[in-house]
JSON list of C-alpha atoms and ligand atoms in Angstrom, two decimals:
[
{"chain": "A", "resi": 1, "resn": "UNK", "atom": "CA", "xyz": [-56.02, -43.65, 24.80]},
{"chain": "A", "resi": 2, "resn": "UNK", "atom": "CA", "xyz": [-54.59, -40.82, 25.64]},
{"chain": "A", "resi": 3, "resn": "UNK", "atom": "CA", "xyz": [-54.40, -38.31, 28.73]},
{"chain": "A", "resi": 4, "resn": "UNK", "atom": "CA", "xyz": [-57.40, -35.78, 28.99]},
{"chain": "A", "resi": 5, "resn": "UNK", "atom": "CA", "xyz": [-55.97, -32.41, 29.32]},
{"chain": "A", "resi": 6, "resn": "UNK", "atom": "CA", "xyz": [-56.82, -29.26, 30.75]},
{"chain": "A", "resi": 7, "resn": "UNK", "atom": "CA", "xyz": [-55.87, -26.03, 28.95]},
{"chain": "A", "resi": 8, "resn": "UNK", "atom": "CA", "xyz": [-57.32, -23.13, 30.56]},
{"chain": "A", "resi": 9, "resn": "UNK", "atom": "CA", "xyz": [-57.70, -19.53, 28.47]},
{"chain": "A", "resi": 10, "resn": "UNK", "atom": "CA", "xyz": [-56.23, -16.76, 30.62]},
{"chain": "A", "resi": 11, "resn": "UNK", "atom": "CA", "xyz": [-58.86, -14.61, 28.33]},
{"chain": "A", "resi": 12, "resn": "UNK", "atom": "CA", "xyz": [-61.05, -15.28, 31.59]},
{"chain": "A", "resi": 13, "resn": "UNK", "atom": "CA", "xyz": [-58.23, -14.43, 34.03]},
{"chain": "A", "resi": 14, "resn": "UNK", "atom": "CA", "xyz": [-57.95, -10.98, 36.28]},
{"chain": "A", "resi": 15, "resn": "UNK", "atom": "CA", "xyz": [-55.61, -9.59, 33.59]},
{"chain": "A", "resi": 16, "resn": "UNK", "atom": "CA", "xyz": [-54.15, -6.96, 36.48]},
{"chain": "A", "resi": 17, "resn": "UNK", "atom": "CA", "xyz": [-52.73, -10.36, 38.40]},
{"chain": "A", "resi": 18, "resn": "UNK", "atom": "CA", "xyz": [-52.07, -12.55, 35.12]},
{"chain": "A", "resi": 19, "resn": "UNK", "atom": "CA", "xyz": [-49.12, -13.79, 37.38]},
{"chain": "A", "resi": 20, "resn": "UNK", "atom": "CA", "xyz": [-50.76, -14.66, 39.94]},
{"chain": "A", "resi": 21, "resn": "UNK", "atom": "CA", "xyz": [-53.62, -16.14, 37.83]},
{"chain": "A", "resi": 22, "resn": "UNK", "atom": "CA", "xyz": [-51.45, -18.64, 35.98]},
{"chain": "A", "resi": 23, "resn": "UNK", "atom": "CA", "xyz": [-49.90, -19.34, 39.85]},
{"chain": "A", "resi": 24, "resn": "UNK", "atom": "CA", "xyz": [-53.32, -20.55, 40.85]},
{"chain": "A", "resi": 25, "resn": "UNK", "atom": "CA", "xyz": [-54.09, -22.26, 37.23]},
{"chain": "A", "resi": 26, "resn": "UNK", "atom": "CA", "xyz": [-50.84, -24.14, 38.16]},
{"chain": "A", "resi": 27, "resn": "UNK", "atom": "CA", "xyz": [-52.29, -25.16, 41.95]},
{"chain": "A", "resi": 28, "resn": "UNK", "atom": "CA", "xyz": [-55.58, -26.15, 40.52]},
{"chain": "A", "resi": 29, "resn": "UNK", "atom": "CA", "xyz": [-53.87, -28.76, 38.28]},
{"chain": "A", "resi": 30, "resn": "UNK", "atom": "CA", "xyz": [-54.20, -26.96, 34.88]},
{"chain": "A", "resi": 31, "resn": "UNK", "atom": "CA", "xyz": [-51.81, -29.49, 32.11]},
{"chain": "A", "resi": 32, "resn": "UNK", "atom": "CA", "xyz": [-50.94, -26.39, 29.96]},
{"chain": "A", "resi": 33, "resn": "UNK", "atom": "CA", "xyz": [-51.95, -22.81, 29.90]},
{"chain": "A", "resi": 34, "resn": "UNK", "atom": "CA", "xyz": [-53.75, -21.47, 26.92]},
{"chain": "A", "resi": 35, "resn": "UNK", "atom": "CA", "xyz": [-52.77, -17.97, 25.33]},
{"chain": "A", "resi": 36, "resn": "UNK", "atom": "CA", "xyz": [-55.66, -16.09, 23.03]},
{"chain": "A", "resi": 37, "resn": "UNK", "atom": "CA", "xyz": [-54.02, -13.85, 20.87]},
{"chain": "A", "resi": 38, "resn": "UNK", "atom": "CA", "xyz": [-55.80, -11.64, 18.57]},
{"chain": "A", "resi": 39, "resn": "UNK", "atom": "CA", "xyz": [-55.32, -9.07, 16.47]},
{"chain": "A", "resi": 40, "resn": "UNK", "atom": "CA", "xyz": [-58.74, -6.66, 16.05]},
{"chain": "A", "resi": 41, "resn": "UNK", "atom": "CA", "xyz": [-58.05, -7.71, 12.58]},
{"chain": "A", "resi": 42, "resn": "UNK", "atom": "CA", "xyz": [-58.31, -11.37, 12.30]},
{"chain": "A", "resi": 43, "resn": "UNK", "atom": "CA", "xyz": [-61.01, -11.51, 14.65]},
{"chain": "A", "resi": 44, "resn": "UNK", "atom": "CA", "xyz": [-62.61, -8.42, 15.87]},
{"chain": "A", "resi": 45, "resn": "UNK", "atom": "CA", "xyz": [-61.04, -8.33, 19.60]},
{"chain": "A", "resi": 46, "resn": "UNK", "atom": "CA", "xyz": [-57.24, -7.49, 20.62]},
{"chain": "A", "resi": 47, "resn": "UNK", "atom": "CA", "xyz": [-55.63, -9.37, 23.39]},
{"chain": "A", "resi": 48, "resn": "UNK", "atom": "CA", "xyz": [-52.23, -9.79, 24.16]},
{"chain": "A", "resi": 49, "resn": "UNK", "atom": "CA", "xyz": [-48.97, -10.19, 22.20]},
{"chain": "A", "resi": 50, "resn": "UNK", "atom": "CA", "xyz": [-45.37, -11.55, 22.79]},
{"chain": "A", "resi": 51, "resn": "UNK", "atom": "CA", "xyz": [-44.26, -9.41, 25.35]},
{"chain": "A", "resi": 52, "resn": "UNK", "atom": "CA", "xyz": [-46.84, -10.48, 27.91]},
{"chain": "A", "resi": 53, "resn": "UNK", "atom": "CA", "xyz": [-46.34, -13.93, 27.22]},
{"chain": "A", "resi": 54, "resn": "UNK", "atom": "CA", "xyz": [-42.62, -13.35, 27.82]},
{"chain": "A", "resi": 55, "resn": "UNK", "atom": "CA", "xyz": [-43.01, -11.85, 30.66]},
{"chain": "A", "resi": 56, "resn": "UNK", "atom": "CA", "xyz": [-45.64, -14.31, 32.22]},
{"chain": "A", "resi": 57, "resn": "UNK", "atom": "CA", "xyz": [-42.75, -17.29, 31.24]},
{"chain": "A", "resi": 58, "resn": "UNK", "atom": "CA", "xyz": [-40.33, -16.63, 33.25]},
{"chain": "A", "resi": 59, "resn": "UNK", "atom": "CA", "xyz": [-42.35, -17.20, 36.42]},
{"chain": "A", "resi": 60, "resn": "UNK", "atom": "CA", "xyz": [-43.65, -20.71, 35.85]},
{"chain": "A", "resi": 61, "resn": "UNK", "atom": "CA", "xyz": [-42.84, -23.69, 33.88]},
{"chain": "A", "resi": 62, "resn": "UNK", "atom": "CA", "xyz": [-45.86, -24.20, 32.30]},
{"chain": "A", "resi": 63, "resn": "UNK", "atom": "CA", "xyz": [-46.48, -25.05, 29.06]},
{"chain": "A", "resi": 64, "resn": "UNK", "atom": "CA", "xyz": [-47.81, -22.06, 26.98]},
{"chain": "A", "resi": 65, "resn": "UNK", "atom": "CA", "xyz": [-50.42, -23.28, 24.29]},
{"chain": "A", "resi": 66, "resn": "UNK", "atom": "CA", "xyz": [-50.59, -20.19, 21.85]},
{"chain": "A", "resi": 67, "resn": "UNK", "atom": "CA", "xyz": [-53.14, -19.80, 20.08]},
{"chain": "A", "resi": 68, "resn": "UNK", "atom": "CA", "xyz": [-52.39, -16.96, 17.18]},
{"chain": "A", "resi": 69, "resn": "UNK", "atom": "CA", "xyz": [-56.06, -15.62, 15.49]},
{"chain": "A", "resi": 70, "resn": "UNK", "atom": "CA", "xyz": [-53.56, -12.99, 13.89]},
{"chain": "A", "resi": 71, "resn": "UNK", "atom": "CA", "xyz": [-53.36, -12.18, 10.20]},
{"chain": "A", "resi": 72, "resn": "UNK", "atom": "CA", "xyz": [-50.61, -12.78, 8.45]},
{"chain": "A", "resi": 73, "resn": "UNK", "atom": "CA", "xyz": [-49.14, -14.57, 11.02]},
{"chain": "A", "resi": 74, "resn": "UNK", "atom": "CA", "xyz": [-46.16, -16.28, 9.19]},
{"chain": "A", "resi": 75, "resn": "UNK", "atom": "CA", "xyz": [-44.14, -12.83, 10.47]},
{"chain": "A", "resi": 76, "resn": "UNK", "atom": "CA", "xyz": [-44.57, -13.27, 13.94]},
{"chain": "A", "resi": 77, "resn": "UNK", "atom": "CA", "xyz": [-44.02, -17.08, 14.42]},
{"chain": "A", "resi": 78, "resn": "UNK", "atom": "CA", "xyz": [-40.01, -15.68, 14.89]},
{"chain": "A", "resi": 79, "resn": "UNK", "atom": "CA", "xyz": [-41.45, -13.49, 18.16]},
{"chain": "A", "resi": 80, "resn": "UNK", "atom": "CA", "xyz": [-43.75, -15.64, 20.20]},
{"chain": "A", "resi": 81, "resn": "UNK", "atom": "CA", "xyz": [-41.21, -18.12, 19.79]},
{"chain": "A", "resi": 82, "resn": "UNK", "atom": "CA", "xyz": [-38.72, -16.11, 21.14]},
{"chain": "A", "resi": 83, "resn": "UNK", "atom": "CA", "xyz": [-41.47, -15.54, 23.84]},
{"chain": "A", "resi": 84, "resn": "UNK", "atom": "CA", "xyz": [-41.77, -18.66, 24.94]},
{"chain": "A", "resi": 85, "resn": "UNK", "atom": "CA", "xyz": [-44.22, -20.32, 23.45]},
{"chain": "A", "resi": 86, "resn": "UNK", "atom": "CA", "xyz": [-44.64, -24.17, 23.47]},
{"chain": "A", "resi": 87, "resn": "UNK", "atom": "CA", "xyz": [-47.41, -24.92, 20.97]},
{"chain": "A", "resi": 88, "resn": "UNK", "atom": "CA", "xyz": [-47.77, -22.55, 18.54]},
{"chain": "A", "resi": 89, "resn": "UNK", "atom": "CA", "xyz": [-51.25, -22.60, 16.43]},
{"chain": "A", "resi": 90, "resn": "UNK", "atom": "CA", "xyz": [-52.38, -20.46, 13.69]},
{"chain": "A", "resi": 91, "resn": "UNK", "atom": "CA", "xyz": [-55.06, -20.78, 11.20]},
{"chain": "A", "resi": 92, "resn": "UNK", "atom": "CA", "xyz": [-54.94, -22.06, 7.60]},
{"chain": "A", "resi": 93, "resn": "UNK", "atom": "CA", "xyz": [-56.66, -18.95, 6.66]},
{"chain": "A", "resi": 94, "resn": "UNK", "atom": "CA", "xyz": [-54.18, -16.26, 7.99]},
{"chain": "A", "resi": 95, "resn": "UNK", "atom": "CA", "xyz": [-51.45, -17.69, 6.20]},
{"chain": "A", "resi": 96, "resn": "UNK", "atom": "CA", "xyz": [-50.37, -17.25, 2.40]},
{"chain": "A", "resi": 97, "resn": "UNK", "atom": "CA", "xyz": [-48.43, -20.43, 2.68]},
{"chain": "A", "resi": 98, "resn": "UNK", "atom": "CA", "xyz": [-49.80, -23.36, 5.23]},
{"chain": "A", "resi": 99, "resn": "UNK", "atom": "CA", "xyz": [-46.71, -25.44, 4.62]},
{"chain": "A", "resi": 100, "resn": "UNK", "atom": "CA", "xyz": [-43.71, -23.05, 5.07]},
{"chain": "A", "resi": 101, "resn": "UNK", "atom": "CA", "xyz": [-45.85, -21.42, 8.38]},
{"chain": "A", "resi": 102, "resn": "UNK", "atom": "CA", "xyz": [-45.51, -24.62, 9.90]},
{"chain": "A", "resi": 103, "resn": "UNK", "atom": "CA", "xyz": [-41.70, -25.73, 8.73]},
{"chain": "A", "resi": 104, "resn": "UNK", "atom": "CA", "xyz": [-41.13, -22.59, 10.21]},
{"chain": "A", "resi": 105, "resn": "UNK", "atom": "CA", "xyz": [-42.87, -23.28, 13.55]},
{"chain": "A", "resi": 106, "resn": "UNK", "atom": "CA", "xyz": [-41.00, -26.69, 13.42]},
{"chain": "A", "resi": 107, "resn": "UNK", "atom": "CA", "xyz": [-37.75, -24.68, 13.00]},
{"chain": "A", "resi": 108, "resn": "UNK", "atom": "CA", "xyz": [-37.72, -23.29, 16.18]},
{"chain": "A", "resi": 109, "resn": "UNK", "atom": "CA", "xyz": [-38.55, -26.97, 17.83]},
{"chain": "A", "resi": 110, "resn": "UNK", "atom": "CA", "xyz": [-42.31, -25.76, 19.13]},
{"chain": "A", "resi": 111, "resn": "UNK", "atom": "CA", "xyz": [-45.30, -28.03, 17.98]},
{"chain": "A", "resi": 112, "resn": "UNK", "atom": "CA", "xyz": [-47.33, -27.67, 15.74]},
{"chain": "A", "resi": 113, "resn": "UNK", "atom": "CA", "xyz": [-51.34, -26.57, 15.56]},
{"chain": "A", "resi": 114, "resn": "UNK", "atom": "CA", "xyz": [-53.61, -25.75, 13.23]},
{"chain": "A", "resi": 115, "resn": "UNK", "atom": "CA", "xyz": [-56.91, -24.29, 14.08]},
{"chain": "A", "resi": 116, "resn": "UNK", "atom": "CA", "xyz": [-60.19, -25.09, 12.44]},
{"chain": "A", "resi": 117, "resn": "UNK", "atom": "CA", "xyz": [-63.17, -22.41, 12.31]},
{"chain": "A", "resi": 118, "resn": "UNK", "atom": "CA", "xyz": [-66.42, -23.85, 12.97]},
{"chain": "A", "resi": 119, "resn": "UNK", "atom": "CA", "xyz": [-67.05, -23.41, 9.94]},
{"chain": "A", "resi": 120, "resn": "UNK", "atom": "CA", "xyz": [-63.63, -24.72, 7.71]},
{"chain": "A", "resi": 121, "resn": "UNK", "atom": "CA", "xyz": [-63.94, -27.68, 6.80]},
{"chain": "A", "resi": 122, "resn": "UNK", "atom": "CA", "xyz": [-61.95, -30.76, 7.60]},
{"chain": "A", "resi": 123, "resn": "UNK", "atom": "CA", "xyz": [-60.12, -31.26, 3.75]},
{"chain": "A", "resi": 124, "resn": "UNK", "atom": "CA", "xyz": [-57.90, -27.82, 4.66]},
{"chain": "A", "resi": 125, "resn": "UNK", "atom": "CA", "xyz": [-55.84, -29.80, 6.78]},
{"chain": "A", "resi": 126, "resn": "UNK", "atom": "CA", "xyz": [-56.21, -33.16, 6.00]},
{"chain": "A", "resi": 127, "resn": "UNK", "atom": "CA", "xyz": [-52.62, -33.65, 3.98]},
{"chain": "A", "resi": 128, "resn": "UNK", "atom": "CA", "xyz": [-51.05, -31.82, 7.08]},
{"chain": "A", "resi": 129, "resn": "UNK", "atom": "CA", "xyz": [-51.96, -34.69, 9.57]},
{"chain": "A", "resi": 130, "resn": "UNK", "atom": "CA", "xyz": [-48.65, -36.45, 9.56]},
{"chain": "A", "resi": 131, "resn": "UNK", "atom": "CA", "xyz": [-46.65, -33.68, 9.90]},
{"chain": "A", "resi": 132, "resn": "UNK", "atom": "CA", "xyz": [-48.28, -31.39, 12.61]},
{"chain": "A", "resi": 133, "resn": "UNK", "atom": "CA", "xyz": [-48.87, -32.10, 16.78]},
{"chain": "A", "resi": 134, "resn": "UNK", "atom": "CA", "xyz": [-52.06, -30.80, 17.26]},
{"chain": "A", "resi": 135, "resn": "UNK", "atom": "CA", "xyz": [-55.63, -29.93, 15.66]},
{"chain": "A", "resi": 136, "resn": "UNK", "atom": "CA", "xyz": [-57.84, -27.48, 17.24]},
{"chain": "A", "resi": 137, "resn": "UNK", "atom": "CA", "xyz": [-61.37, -27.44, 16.68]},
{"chain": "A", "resi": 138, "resn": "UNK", "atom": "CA", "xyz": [-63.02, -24.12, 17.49]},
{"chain": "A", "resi": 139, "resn": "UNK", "atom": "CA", "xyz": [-66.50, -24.78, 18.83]},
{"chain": "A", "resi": 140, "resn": "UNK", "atom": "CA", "xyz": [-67.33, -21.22, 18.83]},
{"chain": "A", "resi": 141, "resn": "UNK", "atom": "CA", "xyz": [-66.40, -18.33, 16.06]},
{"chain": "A", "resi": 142, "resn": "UNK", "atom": "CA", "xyz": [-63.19, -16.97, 17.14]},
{"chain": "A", "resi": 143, "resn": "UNK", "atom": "CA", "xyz": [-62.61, -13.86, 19.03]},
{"chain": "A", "resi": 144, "resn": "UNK", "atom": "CA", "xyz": [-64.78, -13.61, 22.65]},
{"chain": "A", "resi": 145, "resn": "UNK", "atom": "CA", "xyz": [-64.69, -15.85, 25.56]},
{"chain": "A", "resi": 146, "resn": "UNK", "atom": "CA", "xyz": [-67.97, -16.38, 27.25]},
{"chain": "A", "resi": 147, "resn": "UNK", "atom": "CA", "xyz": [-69.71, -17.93, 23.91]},
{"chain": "A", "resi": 148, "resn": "UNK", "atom": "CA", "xyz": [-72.41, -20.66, 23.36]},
{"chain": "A", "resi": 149, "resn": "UNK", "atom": "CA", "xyz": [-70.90, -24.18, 22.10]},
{"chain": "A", "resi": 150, "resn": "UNK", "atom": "CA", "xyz": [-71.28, -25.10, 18.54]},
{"chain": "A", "resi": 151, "resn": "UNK", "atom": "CA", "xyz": [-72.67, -29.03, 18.71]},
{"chain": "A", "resi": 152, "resn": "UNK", "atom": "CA", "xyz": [-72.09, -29.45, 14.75]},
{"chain": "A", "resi": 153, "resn": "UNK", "atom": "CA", "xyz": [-68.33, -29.08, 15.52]},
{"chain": "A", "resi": 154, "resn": "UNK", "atom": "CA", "xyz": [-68.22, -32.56, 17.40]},
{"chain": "A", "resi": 155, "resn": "UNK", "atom": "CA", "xyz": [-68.62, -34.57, 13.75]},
{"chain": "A", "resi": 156, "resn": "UNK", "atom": "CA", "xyz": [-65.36, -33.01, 12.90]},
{"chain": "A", "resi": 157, "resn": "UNK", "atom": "CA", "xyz": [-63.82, -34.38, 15.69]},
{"chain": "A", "resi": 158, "resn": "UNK", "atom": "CA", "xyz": [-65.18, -37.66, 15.21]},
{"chain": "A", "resi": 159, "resn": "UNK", "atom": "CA", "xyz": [-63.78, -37.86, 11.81]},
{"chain": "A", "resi": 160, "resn": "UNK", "atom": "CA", "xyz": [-60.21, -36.64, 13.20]},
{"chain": "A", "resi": 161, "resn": "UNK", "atom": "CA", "xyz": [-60.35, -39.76, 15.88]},
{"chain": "A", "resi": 162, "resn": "UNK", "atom": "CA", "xyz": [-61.20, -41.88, 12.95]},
{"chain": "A", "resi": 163, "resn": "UNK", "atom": "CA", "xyz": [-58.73, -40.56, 10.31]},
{"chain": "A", "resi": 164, "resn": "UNK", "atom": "CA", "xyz": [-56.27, -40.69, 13.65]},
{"chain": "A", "resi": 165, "resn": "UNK", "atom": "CA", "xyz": [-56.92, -44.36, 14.48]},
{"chain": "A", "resi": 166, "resn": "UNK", "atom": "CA", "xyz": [-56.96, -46.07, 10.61]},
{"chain": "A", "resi": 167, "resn": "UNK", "atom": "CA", "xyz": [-53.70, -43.80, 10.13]},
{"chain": "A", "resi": 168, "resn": "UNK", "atom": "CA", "xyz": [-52.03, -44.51, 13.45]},
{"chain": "A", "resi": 169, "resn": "UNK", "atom": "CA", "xyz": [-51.35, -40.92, 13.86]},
{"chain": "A", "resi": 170, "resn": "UNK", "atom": "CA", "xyz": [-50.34, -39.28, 17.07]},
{"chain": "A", "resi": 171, "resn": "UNK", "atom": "CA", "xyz": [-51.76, -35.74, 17.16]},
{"chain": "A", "resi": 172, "resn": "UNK", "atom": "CA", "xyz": [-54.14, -34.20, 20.14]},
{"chain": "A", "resi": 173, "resn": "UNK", "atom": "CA", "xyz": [-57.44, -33.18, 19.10]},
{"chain": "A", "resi": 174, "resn": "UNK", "atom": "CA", "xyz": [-58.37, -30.00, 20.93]},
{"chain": "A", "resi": 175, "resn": "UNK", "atom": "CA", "xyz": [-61.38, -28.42, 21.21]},
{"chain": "A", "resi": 176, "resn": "UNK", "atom": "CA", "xyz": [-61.92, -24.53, 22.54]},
{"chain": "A", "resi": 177, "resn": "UNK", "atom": "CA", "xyz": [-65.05, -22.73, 23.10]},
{"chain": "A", "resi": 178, "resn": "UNK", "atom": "CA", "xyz": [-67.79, -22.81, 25.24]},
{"chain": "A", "resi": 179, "resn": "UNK", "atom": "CA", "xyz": [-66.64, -25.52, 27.34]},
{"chain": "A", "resi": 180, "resn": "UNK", "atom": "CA", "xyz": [-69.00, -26.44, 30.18]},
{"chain": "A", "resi": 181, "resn": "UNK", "atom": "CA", "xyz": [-69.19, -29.70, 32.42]},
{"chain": "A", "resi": 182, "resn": "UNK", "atom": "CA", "xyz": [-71.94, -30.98, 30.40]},
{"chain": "A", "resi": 183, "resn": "UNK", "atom": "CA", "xyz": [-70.12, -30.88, 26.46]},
{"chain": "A", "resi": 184, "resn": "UNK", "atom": "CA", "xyz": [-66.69, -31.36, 28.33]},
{"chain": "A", "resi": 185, "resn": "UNK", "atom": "CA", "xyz": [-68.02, -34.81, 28.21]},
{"chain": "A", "resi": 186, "resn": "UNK", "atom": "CA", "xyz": [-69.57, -35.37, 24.91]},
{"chain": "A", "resi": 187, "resn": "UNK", "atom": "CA", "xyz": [-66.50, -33.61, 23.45]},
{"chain": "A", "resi": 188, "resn": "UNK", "atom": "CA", "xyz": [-64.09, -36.18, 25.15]},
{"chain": "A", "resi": 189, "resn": "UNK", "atom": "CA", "xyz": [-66.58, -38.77, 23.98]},
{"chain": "A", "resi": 190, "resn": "UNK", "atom": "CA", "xyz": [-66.01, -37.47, 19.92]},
{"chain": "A", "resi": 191, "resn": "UNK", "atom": "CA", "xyz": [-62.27, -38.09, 20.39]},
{"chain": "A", "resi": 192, "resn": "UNK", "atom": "CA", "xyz": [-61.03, -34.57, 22.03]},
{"chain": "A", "resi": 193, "resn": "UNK", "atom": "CA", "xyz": [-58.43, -35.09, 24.47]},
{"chain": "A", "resi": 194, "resn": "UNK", "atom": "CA", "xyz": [-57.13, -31.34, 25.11]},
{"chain": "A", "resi": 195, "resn": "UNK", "atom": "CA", "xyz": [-59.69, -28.95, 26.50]},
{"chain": "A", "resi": 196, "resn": "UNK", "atom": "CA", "xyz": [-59.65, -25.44, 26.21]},
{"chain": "A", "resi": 197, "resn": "UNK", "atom": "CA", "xyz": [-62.09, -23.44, 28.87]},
{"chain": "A", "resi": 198, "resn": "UNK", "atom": "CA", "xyz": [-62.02, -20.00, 30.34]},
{"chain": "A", "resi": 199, "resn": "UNK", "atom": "CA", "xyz": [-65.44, -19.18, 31.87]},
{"chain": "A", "resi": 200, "resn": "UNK", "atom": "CA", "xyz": [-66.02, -22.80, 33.06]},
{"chain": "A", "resi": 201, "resn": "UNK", "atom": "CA", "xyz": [-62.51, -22.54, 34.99]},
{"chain": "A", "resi": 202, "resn": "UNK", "atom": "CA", "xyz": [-62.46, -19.10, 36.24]},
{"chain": "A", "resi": 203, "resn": "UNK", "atom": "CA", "xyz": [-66.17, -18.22, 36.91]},
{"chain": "A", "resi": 204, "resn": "UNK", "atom": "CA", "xyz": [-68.30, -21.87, 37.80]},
{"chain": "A", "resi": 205, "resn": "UNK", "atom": "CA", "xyz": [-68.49, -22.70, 41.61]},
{"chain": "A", "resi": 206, "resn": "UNK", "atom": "CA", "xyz": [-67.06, -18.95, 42.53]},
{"chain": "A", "resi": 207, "resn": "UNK", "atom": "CA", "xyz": [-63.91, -19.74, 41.29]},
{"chain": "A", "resi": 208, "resn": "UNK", "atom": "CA", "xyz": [-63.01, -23.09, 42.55]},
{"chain": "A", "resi": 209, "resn": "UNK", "atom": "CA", "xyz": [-60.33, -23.70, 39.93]},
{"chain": "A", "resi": 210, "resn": "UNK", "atom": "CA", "xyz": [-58.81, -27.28, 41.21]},
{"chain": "A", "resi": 211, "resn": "UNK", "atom": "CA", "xyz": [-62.72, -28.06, 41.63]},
{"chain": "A", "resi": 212, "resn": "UNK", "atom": "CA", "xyz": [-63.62, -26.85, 37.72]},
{"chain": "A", "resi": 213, "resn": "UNK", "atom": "CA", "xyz": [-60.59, -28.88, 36.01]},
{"chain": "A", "resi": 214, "resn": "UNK", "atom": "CA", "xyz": [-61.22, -31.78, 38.00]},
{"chain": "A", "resi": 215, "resn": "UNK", "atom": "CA", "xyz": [-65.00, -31.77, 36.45]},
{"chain": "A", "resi": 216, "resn": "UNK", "atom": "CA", "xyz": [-63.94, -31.10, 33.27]},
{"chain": "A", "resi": 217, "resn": "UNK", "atom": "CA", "xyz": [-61.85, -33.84, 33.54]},
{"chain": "A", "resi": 218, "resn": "UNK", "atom": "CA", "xyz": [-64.49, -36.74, 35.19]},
{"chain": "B", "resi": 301, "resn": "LIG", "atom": "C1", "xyz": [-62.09, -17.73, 21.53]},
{"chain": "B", "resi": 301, "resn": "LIG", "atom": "C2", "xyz": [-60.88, -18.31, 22.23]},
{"chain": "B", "resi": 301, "resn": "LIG", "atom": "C3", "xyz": [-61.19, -19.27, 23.34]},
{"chain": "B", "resi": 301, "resn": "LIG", "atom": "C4", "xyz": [-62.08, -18.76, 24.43]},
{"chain": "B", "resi": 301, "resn": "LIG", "atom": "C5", "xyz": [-62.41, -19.81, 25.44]},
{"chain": "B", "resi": 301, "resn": "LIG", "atom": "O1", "xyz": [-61.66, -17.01, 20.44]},
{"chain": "B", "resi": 301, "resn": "LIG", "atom": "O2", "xyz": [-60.06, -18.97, 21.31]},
{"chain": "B", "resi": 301, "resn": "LIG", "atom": "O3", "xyz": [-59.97, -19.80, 23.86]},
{"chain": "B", "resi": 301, "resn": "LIG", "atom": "O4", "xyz": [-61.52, -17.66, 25.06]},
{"chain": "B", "resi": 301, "resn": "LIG", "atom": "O5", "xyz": [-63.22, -19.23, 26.41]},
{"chain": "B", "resi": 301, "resn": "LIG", "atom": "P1", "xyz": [-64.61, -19.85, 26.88]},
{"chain": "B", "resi": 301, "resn": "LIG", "atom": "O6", "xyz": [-64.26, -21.12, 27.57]},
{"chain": "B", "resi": 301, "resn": "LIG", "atom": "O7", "xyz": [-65.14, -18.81, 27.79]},
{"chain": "B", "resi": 301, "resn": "LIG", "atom": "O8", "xyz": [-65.44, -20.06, 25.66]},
{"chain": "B", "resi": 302, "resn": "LIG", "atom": "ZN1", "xyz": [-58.27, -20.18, 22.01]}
]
C-alpha cells in the first residue's frame, strides 16, 4: 500500500508570510506543498501565478504540487515549469488537446495530474491511466477553500483503487476539498493516498500544524 501523504493548500496560508508559511508547513511534516492556481476565468477566484511560485522555490526543497484551474492551460505548462513546479495538474476540460497537454508536461520531466470535477466523470481519463502520475479527485467545485466535502466523490475513488489494482498501475489518487479529520479517514479508506487540506491544516486546534497533519494522517 502506499504512503499516506499530506499536501497542504497554501490557499489557507497568511499570504503576507507565504515564506514563512511553507517554513512551518515544512516543520509540521507536510510531504508536498500544494499550489491553487486560478484564473477568475476557469473558476471564478484568482490566486497566484508562476512568479510567486518561483519565488517561494528557491527557499525550500519542497515539492510543489500545482494545481492549474486555468483555461487554456496548454500555454502556460512552459512557465510554471520554469517555476518550479513538481507535479503539474490541469483539467481535461481546460485543454483543447488532453494528450499533447500532458506529453508536454512529461517534456519538461514533471509528473503528471489530471483533475476530476465533482462532477466529470471517471471515462474522461480512463485511457490516460498508464501514462499519467497522479489523479485528483476534487471533492468540492473548484475555486474557494473553506468548502463542504462532496461524499458522492468517494465512489470515484473507489473505482480508481480498483481499476489501479486489476491493472497494476502505479498512480496516487488524490483527493482535495473539504478535508477534515473525520472524511480524511473515509477518503483514505476509498483508496486516496495524497491529501489535499487547507482549513483543516491552518485553522483546526489554533493552528497546530504538526498536530493537524499528524490527524489527518492516523
Ligand atoms: C479548491 C482548491 C483546494 C482547496 C482546499 O479549488 O483546489 O485545494 O483550497 O482547501 P480546503 O481544505 O479548505 O477545502
Ligand atoms: Zn487544489
Amino acid at each position: 500500500m502506499k504512503k499516506i501523504q499530506i499536501s497542504p493548500s497554501i490557499l489557507s496560508a497568511d499570504f503576507s508570510q507565504l515564506g514563512n508559511e511553507i517554513k512551518r508547513l515544512e516543520e509540521g511534516g507536510a510531504d508536498m506543498i500544494h499550489v491553487d492556481v486560478m484564473d477568475g476565468h476557469f473558476v471564478p477566484n484568482l490566486t497566484i501565478g508562476p512568479p510567486v511560485i518561483k519565488a517561494l522555490k528557491k527557499n525550500t526543497n519542497m515539492l510543489f504540487d500545482v494545481h492549474l484551474m486555468i483555461s487554456p492551460v496548454h500555454k502556460y505548462i512552459d512557465a510554471f515549469a520554469d517555476a518550479g513546479a513538481d507535479i503539474i495538474t490541469i483539467h481535461p476540460e481546460a485543454t483543447e488537446d488532453l494528450d499533447s497537454s500532458i506529453l508536454k508536461i512529461k517534456e519538461f520531466k514533471k509528473k503528471v495530474g489530471i483533475s476530476l470535477n465533482p462532477e466529470t466523470k471517471l471515462d474522461i481519463i480512463r485511457s490516460y491511466l498508464d501514462k499519467i502520475d497522479l489523479v485528483l479527485i476534487m471533492s468540492v467545485n473548484p475555486g474557494f477553500g473553506g468548502q463542504k466535502f462532496m461524499p458522492e466523490v468517494l465512489d470515484k475513488i473507489k473505482e480508481l483503487k480498483k481499476i489501479q489494482i486489476n491493472h497494476n498501475l502505479d498512480f496516487d489518487i488524490e483527493i482535495d476539498g473539504g478535508i477534515n479529520f473525520e472524511n480524511s479517514k473515509i477518503a483514505i479508506k476509498a483508496g486516496a493516498n495524497i491529501l489535499v487540506s487547507g482549513t483543516t491544516v491552518f485553522k483546526s486546534n489554533n493552528g497546530d500544524i504538526k498536530k493537524n497533519i499528524d490527524l489527518l494522517k492516523s
